[in-house]
Coordinates of C-alpha atoms in Angstrom, one line a residue:
M270 CA 112.4 126.0 108.9
S271 CA 114.8 123.7 110.5
D272 CA 115.2 120.4 108.6
R273 CA 117.4 117.9 110.4
T274 CA 116.5 115.1 108.0
A275 CA 117.2 116.8 104.6
D276 CA 120.0 114.4 103.8
N277 CA 118.1 111.3 104.7
G278 CA 115.8 109.1 102.6
E279 CA 112.1 109.8 102.3
G280 CA 111.1 107.1 104.8
T281 CA 113.4 108.4 107.4
R282 CA 112.3 112.0 106.7
A283 CA 108.6 111.0 107.1
V284 CA 109.2 109.2 110.4
R285 CA 111.3 112.1 111.9
A286 CA 109.7 115.2 110.3
G287 CA 108.7 117.9 112.7
L288 CA 109.7 116.2 115.9
P289 CA 110.9 118.5 118.6
E290 CA 114.4 118.2 120.2
A291 CA 114.5 115.3 122.6
V292 CA 113.9 116.2 126.3
K293 CA 114.4 113.6 129.0
N294 CA 111.2 112.0 130.2
E295 CA 109.1 113.8 127.6
P296 CA 107.3 112.1 124.7
T297 CA 108.9 112.0 121.3
L298 CA 105.8 113.5 119.8
P299 CA 104.0 115.7 122.4
G300 CA 100.3 115.3 122.7
P301 CA 97.9 117.9 121.3
S302 CA 97.8 121.3 123.0
F303 CA 94.2 122.2 123.8
A304 CA 94.4 125.9 124.4
A305 CA 92.2 128.9 123.4
H306 CA 94.6 131.2 125.2
F307 CA 98.1 131.2 126.8
H308 CA 99.7 132.9 129.8
L309 CA 100.6 136.3 128.5
P310 CA 101.7 138.8 131.2
G311 CA 103.1 142.2 130.3
E312 CA 104.0 143.0 126.7
V313 CA 102.8 140.7 123.9
E314 CA 105.8 138.5 122.8
G315 CA 106.6 134.9 122.0
P316 CA 105.1 132.5 119.5
Y317 CA 101.8 131.6 121.3
T318 CA 99.3 134.2 122.3
Y319 CA 95.8 133.2 121.1
G320 CA 94.4 129.9 119.8
R321 CA 93.2 131.2 116.5
D322 CA 96.6 132.5 115.6
T323 CA 99.1 129.8 116.6
N324 CA 99.2 126.5 118.5
P325 CA 102.2 124.3 119.4
T326 CA 100.6 121.3 117.8
W327 CA 100.2 123.1 114.6
S328 CA 103.8 124.3 114.7
L329 CA 105.1 120.7 114.8
L330 CA 102.9 119.6 112.0
E331 CA 103.6 122.6 109.8
S332 CA 107.3 122.0 110.3
A333 CA 106.9 118.3 109.3
I334 CA 104.9 119.1 106.1
A335 CA 107.5 121.8 105.1
E336 CA 110.3 119.3 105.5
L337 CA 108.5 116.9 103.1
E338 CA 107.4 119.6 100.6
A339 CA 110.8 121.3 100.4
P340 CA 113.6 119.3 102.1
G341 CA 116.6 121.4 103.1
Q342 CA 115.0 124.7 102.1
H343 CA 115.0 127.0 105.1
D344 CA 113.0 129.8 103.6
V345 CA 109.8 127.7 103.3
E346 CA 106.9 127.7 105.6
T347 CA 103.6 125.7 105.9
L348 CA 100.3 126.9 107.3
V349 CA 97.6 124.3 108.2
F350 CA 93.9 124.7 107.8
A351 CA 90.7 123.0 108.9
S352 CA 90.2 121.5 105.4
G353 CA 91.6 121.4 101.9
M354 CA 89.0 124.0 100.9
G355 CA 90.1 126.2 103.8
A356 CA 93.6 126.1 102.3
I357 CA 92.4 126.7 98.7
S358 CA 90.2 129.6 99.8
A359 CA 93.0 131.2 101.8
V360 CA 95.3 131.3 98.7
L361 CA 92.6 132.5 96.3
F362 CA 91.1 135.2 98.5
S363 CA 94.3 136.4 100.0
Q364 CA 96.0 137.0 96.6
L365 CA 93.1 138.2 94.5
R366 CA 91.3 141.5 94.4
A367 CA 88.4 142.9 92.4
G368 CA 89.6 143.5 88.9
D369 CA 92.2 140.7 89.0
T370 CA 92.1 137.6 86.7
V371 CA 92.6 134.0 87.8
V372 CA 93.0 130.9 85.7
L373 CA 91.5 127.7 87.0
P374 CA 91.5 124.2 85.6
A375 CA 88.3 123.4 83.7
D376 CA 88.6 119.7 84.8
G377 CA 89.5 120.2 88.5
Y378 CA 87.9 119.4 91.8
Q379 CA 84.1 119.5 91.6
V380 CA 83.9 122.3 94.2
L381 CA 85.8 124.7 91.9
P382 CA 82.6 125.8 90.0
L383 CA 81.3 127.1 93.4
V384 CA 84.6 128.8 94.0
R385 CA 84.3 130.4 90.5
A386 CA 80.9 131.8 91.2
Q387 CA 82.1 133.4 94.5
L388 CA 85.2 134.9 92.8
E389 CA 83.1 136.4 90.1
A390 CA 80.7 137.8 92.7
Y391 CA 83.7 139.7 94.1
G392 CA 84.5 141.1 90.7
I393 CA 87.4 138.8 89.8
E394 CA 87.6 137.5 86.3
V395 CA 87.8 133.7 86.1
R396 CA 89.2 131.9 83.0
T397 CA 89.3 128.1 82.7
A398 CA 91.1 125.6 80.5
P399 CA 91.7 121.9 80.7
T400 CA 94.8 120.4 82.4
G401 CA 95.9 118.2 79.5
G402 CA 98.1 119.6 76.8
D403 CA 99.1 122.6 79.0
A404 CA 95.9 124.3 77.7
Q405 CA 96.0 126.9 80.5
L406 CA 98.9 128.6 78.7
D407 CA 96.4 129.9 76.1
V408 CA 94.4 131.9 78.7
L409 CA 97.3 133.1 80.9
D410 CA 97.9 136.7 79.6
G411 CA 97.1 139.3 82.3
A412 CA 96.3 136.8 85.0
K413 CA 97.3 137.5 88.6
L414 CA 97.2 133.8 89.7
L415 CA 97.3 130.5 87.9
W416 CA 95.8 127.5 89.7
I417 CA 97.1 124.1 88.6
E418 CA 95.7 120.7 89.5
S419 CA 98.1 118.0 88.4
P420 CA 97.1 115.2 88.3
S421 CA 93.6 116.5 87.9
N422 CA 90.8 115.1 90.0
P423 CA 89.1 112.9 88.8
G424 CA 90.3 112.6 85.3
L425 CA 94.0 112.2 86.1
D426 CA 95.4 114.5 83.4
V427 CA 98.9 115.9 83.9
C428 CA 100.4 119.2 82.7
D429 CA 104.0 120.3 82.5
I430 CA 104.2 122.3 85.7
R431 CA 107.7 123.7 84.9
R432 CA 106.6 125.0 81.6
L433 CA 103.5 126.6 83.0
V434 CA 105.4 128.2 85.9
E435 CA 108.0 129.6 83.6
A436 CA 105.3 131.1 81.3
A437 CA 103.3 132.4 84.3
H438 CA 106.3 134.0 86.0
A439 CA 107.4 135.7 82.8
R440 CA 104.0 137.4 82.9
G441 CA 104.2 138.3 86.5
T442 CA 101.6 135.7 87.5
L443 CA 101.7 133.7 90.7
V444 CA 101.3 129.9 90.5
A445 CA 99.6 127.6 93.0
V446 CA 99.6 123.8 92.5
D447 CA 97.0 121.5 94.1
N448 CA 99.3 118.6 95.1
T449 CA 96.6 116.5 96.8
L450 CA 96.7 113.5 94.5
A451 CA 100.5 113.4 94.3
T452 CA 101.4 114.1 98.0
P453 CA 104.9 115.6 98.7
L454 CA 106.4 112.1 98.1
G455 CA 105.0 112.0 94.6
Q456 CA 105.7 115.6 93.5
R457 CA 107.2 118.8 95.0
P458 CA 105.6 121.8 93.3
L459 CA 108.0 124.3 94.9
E460 CA 111.0 122.5 93.3
L461 CA 109.2 122.8 90.0
G462 CA 109.0 126.6 90.5
A463 CA 105.5 127.1 92.0
D464 CA 104.8 129.8 94.5
F465 CA 102.3 127.7 96.5
S466 CA 101.8 124.0 97.1
V467 CA 98.3 123.4 98.4
A468 CA 96.7 120.2 99.4
S469 CA 93.9 118.5 101.3
G470 CA 95.6 116.6 104.1
T471 CA 92.3 114.7 104.5
K472 CA 93.5 112.4 101.7
Q473 CA 96.6 110.3 101.4
L474 CA 98.8 112.5 103.5
T475 CA 97.0 111.4 106.6
G476 CA 95.6 108.3 105.0
H477 CA 93.1 106.9 107.5
G478 CA 89.9 108.7 106.6
D479 CA 89.5 110.2 110.0
V480 CA 90.9 113.7 109.7
L481 CA 89.8 116.8 107.8
L482 CA 92.9 119.0 107.1
G483 CA 94.4 121.3 104.5
Y484 CA 97.7 123.1 104.1
V485 CA 99.5 125.7 102.1
T486 CA 103.3 125.6 101.7
G487 CA 105.3 128.5 100.2
R488 CA 108.4 130.6 100.5
E489 CA 108.5 133.1 103.4
G490 CA 107.5 136.5 102.2
E491 CA 104.6 138.8 101.3
A492 CA 102.4 136.1 99.7
M493 CA 102.6 133.7 102.6
T494 CA 102.1 136.6 105.1
A495 CA 98.8 137.3 103.2
V496 CA 97.8 133.7 103.5
R497 CA 98.5 133.7 107.2
R498 CA 96.5 136.9 107.6
W499 CA 93.6 135.3 105.8
R500 CA 93.6 132.3 108.1
K501 CA 93.4 134.7 111.1
I502 CA 90.5 136.6 109.5
G503 CA 88.6 133.5 108.1
G504 CA 89.3 131.4 111.2
A505 CA 89.5 128.1 109.2
I506 CA 91.9 126.7 111.8
A507 CA 92.8 123.0 112.4
G508 CA 91.8 121.6 115.7
P509 CA 94.8 120.4 117.8
M510 CA 93.6 116.8 117.9
E511 CA 93.3 116.8 114.1
A512 CA 96.8 118.3 113.8
W513 CA 98.2 115.7 116.1
L514 CA 96.6 112.8 114.3
A515 CA 97.9 114.2 111.0
H516 CA 101.5 114.4 112.3
R517 CA 101.3 110.9 113.8
S518 CA 100.0 109.6 110.4
I519 CA 102.8 111.2 108.4
A520 CA 105.3 108.7 110.0
T521 CA 103.8 105.9 107.9
L522 CA 103.4 108.0 104.7
Q523 CA 106.2 106.4 102.7
M524 CA 105.1 102.9 103.5
R525 CA 101.5 103.6 102.7
V526 CA 102.3 105.5 99.5
D527 CA 104.6 102.9 98.2
R528 CA 102.2 100.1 98.8
Q529 CA 99.2 102.0 97.4
N530 CA 101.1 103.2 94.3
A531 CA 102.3 99.7 93.5
S532 CA 98.9 98.2 93.9
A533 CA 97.3 101.0 91.8
L534 CA 99.6 100.0 88.9
V535 CA 98.7 96.3 89.3
L536 CA 95.0 97.2 89.3
A537 CA 95.3 99.5 86.3
Q538 CA 97.1 96.8 84.4
A539 CA 94.4 94.3 85.2
L540 CA 91.6 96.7 84.2
G541 CA 93.4 97.3 80.9
E542 CA 92.6 93.7 80.0
R543 CA 88.9 94.0 80.4
P544 CA 86.9 94.8 77.3
E545 CA 84.0 96.6 79.1
I546 CA 86.5 99.2 80.5
T547 CA 87.0 102.4 78.5
G548 CA 88.8 105.6 79.4
L549 CA 91.2 103.9 81.7
R550 CA 93.6 106.5 83.2
Y551 CA 96.6 106.0 85.5
P552 CA 99.7 108.2 85.0
G553 CA 101.9 105.2 85.9
L554 CA 100.8 103.2 82.9
P555 CA 103.4 103.4 80.1
D556 CA 100.7 103.9 77.5
D557 CA 98.7 106.6 79.5
P558 CA 98.6 109.9 77.7
S559 CA 100.1 111.6 80.7
H560 CA 102.9 109.1 81.4
K561 CA 105.7 110.9 79.6
I562 CA 105.4 114.3 81.4
A563 CA 104.3 112.6 84.7
S564 CA 107.5 110.6 84.7
Q565 CA 109.6 113.8 84.3
Q566 CA 108.1 115.6 87.3
M567 CA 106.6 112.9 89.6
R568 CA 108.4 110.4 91.7
R569 CA 105.2 108.4 92.3
Y570 CA 102.0 108.4 90.4
G571 CA 99.4 108.2 93.1
C572 CA 96.8 105.8 94.4
V573 CA 93.8 106.8 92.2
V574 CA 92.8 105.0 89.0
S575 CA 89.8 106.1 86.9
F576 CA 87.8 104.3 84.3
T577 CA 84.4 104.1 82.7
L578 CA 81.8 101.3 82.6
P579 CA 79.2 101.2 79.8
T580 CA 76.3 102.5 81.7
R581 CA 75.2 104.0 85.0
A582 CA 73.4 100.8 85.9
R583 CA 76.5 98.7 85.2
A584 CA 78.6 101.0 87.4
D585 CA 76.2 100.8 90.2
R586 CA 76.0 97.0 90.0
F587 CA 79.8 96.9 90.0
L588 CA 80.1 99.0 93.1
D589 CA 77.4 97.0 94.9
A590 CA 79.3 93.8 94.1
L591 CA 82.6 94.8 95.6
R592 CA 83.4 93.3 99.0
L593 CA 86.8 94.8 99.9
V594 CA 86.0 98.3 98.6
D595 CA 83.8 100.9 100.2
D596 CA 81.4 102.9 98.1
A597 CA 82.6 106.3 99.5
T598 CA 83.9 109.6 98.4
S599 CA 87.4 111.0 99.1
F600 CA 90.6 109.0 98.3
G601 CA 94.0 108.1 99.7
G602 CA 92.9 106.0 102.6
V603 CA 94.3 102.6 103.7
R604 CA 90.9 101.1 102.9
S605 CA 90.1 101.1 99.2
T606 CA 87.1 103.2 98.1
A607 CA 85.4 103.7 94.8
E608 CA 82.5 105.8 93.6
R609 CA 80.5 106.8 90.5
R610 CA 81.5 110.4 90.3
R611 CA 78.5 111.7 88.3
R612 CA 76.3 111.2 91.4
W613 CA 77.6 114.5 92.7
G614 CA 76.8 116.4 89.6
G615 CA 80.0 118.6 89.5
D616 CA 82.3 116.5 87.2
D617 CA 82.1 116.5 83.4
V618 CA 82.5 112.7 83.2
P619 CA 80.3 109.9 81.8
E620 CA 77.5 108.4 83.9
G621 CA 79.6 105.2 84.3
F622 CA 82.8 106.9 85.3
I623 CA 84.4 105.3 88.4
R624 CA 87.1 107.0 90.6
F625 CA 88.9 104.2 92.4
S626 CA 91.2 104.8 95.3
V627 CA 93.5 102.0 96.0
G628 CA 94.2 101.2 99.6
A629 CA 96.7 99.1 101.4
E630 CA 95.1 95.7 101.0
D631 CA 97.0 92.8 99.5
P632 CA 97.0 93.6 95.8
E633 CA 96.1 90.0 94.8
D634 CA 93.0 90.2 97.0
L635 CA 92.0 93.6 95.7
V636 CA 92.4 92.7 92.0
A637 CA 90.5 89.5 92.5
D638 CA 87.6 91.3 94.2
V639 CA 87.5 93.9 91.4
L640 CA 87.5 91.3 88.6
R641 CA 84.9 89.2 90.4
A642 CA 82.7 92.3 90.8
L643 CA 83.1 93.1 87.1
D644 CA 82.0 89.6 86.2
E645 CA 79.0 89.6 88.5
S646 CA 77.9 93.0 87.3
A647 CA 77.8 92.1 83.7
D648 CA 74.5 92.3 81.9

């Protein structure tokens, strides 16, 4: 990986990441390469042969993400996928075999129970433990892979990644960290010792709610070679248009992240004054249970705030009353979204639990809208 921006600030790095060398009369960011095959006379050589294996548009995006995930580290590579679950599946199914053991978070992304069932069907033992309190340490012995989600989605618990990585590596266990909620500007798992940083680029990395994308970043070597092989076998490849849109969007990542993180803290502080709100979580709040460890390993705390309203009916009325916030799933977009997470059935949260993704609106407008909606939704 060539990183010409390693010594620059994060904003400069985001704007310049992955750009090719300047060529007179050529665009600074070339358009997407739509190609299923490439000219390939004679012996097979060169980087681009067939569209399921490699693509020039992917290459630029992969370089950009690697520069953000591990600035200045030249032995790191990124592989992009068609979705976050494509990336997650690639790590799990490329590293694990029948008879292996994997440790998953008990409070992670709501598709993980489906993943667990599939892993178990393949003869892989699955253990789970909550994110908070580094509880995964208690079930780590003998595991081939530890999967960390910190902050967890949707509960926003945080674990000590360095501590877990050191314990895992001492046992010969690989570690993957789902970095979706943090983004590379909030947290760099490889610098904390992890073997893989995995994320859904659908969320804040691209930030406009118009791209499905996932990626895996890790050090060059056998483990990442296996992930690449799995991408070739599974075929969960990113389209060139999606890859180009993602690369274009990364240029504004620092501006979006800073605005959304600052507004999330303002909103969380305002929600903390409301008597009907319980279970308020945001790692950036000084009194949040995760704040101490989050402040030691995160540079930004994310754009998601979670809290609970007294009943399902109250939560539904609150969401209906919002004017600047879309009732939609996913998070990280420039337009604020919120949803009652129990409607999906996969999260162990109360009926009135709200996952709120703070967008890039003026924070005063957003807070006013939320407080008005809380007032109007009261019994």
